[in-house]
Coordinates of N, CA and C in Angstrom, one line a residue:
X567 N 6.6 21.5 -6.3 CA 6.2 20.3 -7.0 C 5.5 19.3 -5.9
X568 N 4.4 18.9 -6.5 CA 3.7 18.0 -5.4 C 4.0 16.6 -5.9
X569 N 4.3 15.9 -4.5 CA 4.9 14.4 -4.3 C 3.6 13.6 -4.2
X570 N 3.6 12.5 -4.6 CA 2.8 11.4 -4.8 C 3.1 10.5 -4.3
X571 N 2.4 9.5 -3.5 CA 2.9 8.0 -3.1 C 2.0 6.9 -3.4
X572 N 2.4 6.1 -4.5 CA 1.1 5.2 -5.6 C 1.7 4.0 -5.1
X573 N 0.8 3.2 -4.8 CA 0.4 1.6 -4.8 C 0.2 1.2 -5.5
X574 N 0.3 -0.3 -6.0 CA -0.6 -0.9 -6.9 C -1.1 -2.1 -6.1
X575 N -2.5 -2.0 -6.6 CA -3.5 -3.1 -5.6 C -3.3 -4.4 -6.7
X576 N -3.6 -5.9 -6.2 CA -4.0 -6.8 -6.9 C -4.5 -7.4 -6.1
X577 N -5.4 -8.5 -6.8 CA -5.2 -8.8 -8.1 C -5.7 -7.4 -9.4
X578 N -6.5 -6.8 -8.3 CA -7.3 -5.6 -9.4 C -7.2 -5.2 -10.2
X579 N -5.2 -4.6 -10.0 CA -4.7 -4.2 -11.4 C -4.6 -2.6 -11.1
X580 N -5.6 -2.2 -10.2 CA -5.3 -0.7 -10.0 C -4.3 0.2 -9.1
X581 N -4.5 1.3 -9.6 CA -2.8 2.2 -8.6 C -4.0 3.0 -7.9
X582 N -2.9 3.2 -6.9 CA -4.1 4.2 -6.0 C -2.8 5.0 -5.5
X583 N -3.3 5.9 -5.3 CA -1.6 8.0 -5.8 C -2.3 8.3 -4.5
X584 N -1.5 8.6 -3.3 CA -2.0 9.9 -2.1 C -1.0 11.0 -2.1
X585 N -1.6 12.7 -2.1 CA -1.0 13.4 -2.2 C 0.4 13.3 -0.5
X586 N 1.5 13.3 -0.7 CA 1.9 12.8 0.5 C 3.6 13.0 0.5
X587 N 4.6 13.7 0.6 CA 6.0 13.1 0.6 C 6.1 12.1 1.5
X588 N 5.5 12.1 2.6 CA 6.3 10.8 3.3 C 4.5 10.8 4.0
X589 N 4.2 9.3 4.4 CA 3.3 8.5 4.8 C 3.6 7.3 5.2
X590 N 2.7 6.9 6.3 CA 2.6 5.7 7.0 C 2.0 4.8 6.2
X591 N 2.8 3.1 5.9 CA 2.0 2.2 5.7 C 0.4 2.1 5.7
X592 N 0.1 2.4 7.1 CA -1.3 2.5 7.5 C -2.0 3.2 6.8
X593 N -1.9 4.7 6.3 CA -2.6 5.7 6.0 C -2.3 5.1 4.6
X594 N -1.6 4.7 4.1 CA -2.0 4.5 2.4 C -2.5 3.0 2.1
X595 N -2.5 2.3 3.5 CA -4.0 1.1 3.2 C -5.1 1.3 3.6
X596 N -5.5 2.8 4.4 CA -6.8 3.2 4.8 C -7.3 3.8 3.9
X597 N -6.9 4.4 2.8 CA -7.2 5.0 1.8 C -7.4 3.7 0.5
X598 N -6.9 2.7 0.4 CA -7.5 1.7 -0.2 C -8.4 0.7 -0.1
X599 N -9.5 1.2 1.4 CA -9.9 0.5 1.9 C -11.1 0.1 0.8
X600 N -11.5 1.4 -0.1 CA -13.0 1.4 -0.2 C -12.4 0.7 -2.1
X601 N -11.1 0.4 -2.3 CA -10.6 -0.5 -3.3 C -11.0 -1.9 -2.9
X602 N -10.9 -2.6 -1.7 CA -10.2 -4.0 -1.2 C -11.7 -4.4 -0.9
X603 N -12.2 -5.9 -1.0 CA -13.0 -6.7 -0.6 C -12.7 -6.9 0.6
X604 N -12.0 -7.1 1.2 CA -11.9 -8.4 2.3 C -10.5 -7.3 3.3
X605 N -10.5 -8.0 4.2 CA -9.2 -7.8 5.0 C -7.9 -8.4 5.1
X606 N -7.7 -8.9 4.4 CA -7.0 -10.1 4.1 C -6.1 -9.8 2.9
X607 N -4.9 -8.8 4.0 CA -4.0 -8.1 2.0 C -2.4 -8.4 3.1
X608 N -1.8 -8.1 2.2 CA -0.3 -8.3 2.2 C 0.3 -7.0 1.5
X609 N 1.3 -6.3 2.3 CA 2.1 -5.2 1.6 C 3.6 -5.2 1.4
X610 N 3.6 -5.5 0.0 CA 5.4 -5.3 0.0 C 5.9 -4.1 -0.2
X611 N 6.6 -3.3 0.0 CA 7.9 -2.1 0.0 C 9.0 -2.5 -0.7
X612 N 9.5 -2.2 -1.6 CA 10.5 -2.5 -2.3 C 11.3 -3.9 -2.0
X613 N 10.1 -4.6 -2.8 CA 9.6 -6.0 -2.2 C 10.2 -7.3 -1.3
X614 N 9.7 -6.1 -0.1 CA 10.0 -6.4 1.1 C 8.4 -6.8 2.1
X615 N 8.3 -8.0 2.7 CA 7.2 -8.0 3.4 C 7.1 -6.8 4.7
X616 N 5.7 -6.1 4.8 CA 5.7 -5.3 5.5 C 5.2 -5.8 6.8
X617 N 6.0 -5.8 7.9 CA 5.5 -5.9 9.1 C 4.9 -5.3 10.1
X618 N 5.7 -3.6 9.9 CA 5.3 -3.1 11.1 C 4.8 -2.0 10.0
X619 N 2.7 -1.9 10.5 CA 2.3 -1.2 9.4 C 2.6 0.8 9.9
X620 N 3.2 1.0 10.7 CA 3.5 2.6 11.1 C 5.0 2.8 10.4
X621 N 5.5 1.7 9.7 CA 6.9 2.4 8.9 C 6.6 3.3 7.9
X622 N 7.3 4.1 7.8 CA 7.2 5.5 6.8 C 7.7 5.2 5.3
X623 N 6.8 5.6 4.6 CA 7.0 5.4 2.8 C 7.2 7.1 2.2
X624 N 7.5 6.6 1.5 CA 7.9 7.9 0.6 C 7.9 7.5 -0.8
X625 N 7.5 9.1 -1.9 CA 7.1 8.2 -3.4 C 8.3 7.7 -3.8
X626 N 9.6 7.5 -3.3 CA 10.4 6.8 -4.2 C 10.3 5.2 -3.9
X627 N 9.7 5.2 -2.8 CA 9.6 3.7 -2.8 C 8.4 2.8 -3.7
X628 N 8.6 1.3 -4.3 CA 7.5 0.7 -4.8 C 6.6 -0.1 -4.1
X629 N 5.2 0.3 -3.8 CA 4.6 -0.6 -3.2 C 3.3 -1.1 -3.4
X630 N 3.3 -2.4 -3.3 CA 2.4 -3.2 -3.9 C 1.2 -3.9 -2.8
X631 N -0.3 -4.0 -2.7 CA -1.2 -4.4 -2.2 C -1.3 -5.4 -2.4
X632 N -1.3 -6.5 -1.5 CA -1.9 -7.6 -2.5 C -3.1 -8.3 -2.0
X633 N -4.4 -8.4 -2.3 CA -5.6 -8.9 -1.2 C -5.7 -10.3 -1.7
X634 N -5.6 -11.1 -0.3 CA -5.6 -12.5 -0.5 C -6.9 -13.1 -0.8
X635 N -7.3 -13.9 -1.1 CA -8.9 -14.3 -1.2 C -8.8 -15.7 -0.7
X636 N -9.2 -16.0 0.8 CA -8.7 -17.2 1.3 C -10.7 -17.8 1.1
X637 N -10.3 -19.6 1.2 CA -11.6 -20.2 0.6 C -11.3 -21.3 0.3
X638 N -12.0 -22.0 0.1 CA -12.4 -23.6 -0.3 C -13.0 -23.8 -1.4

C-alpha cells in the first residue's frame, strides 16, 4: 500500500498528496512551491506552528500551508 502525505494550501483551497511515508517539512513545501505566489507561508502540523522546517511528517499527520499576503 502506498502512503501519501497531503497538505492543504490557503488561502487556495487546494491539497497537494507526495508519494512519501515519512518526509521533511521542507520537501513537502518544495513541492508546493510552483502552488504559492510569494514566500511568505506559515506551516501548521497538527496545529502546531512549525519551526524547525527538517522535522519529519508522516501521512497521519494534518498539515496545513498557509501563504501570507503582506501589503498596504
Amino acid at each position: 500500500m502506498v502512503k501519501v502525505i497531503c497538505a492543504k494550501i490557503l488561502p487556495q483551497g487546494e491539497t497537494l498528496c507526495i508519494d512519501a511515508e515519512e518526509a521533511r517539512v521542507v520537501d513537502l513545501v518544495e513541492s508546493a512551491r510552483d502552488k504559492l505566489t510569494g514566500n511568505n507561508i506559515i506551516v501548521l502540523v497538527d496545529d502546531k506552528l512549525v519551526e524547525d522546517y527538517t522535522m519529519k511528517i508522516t501521512s497521519r499527520n494534518r498539515i496545513l500551508i498557509i501563504e501570507e499576503f503582506l501589503g498596504g
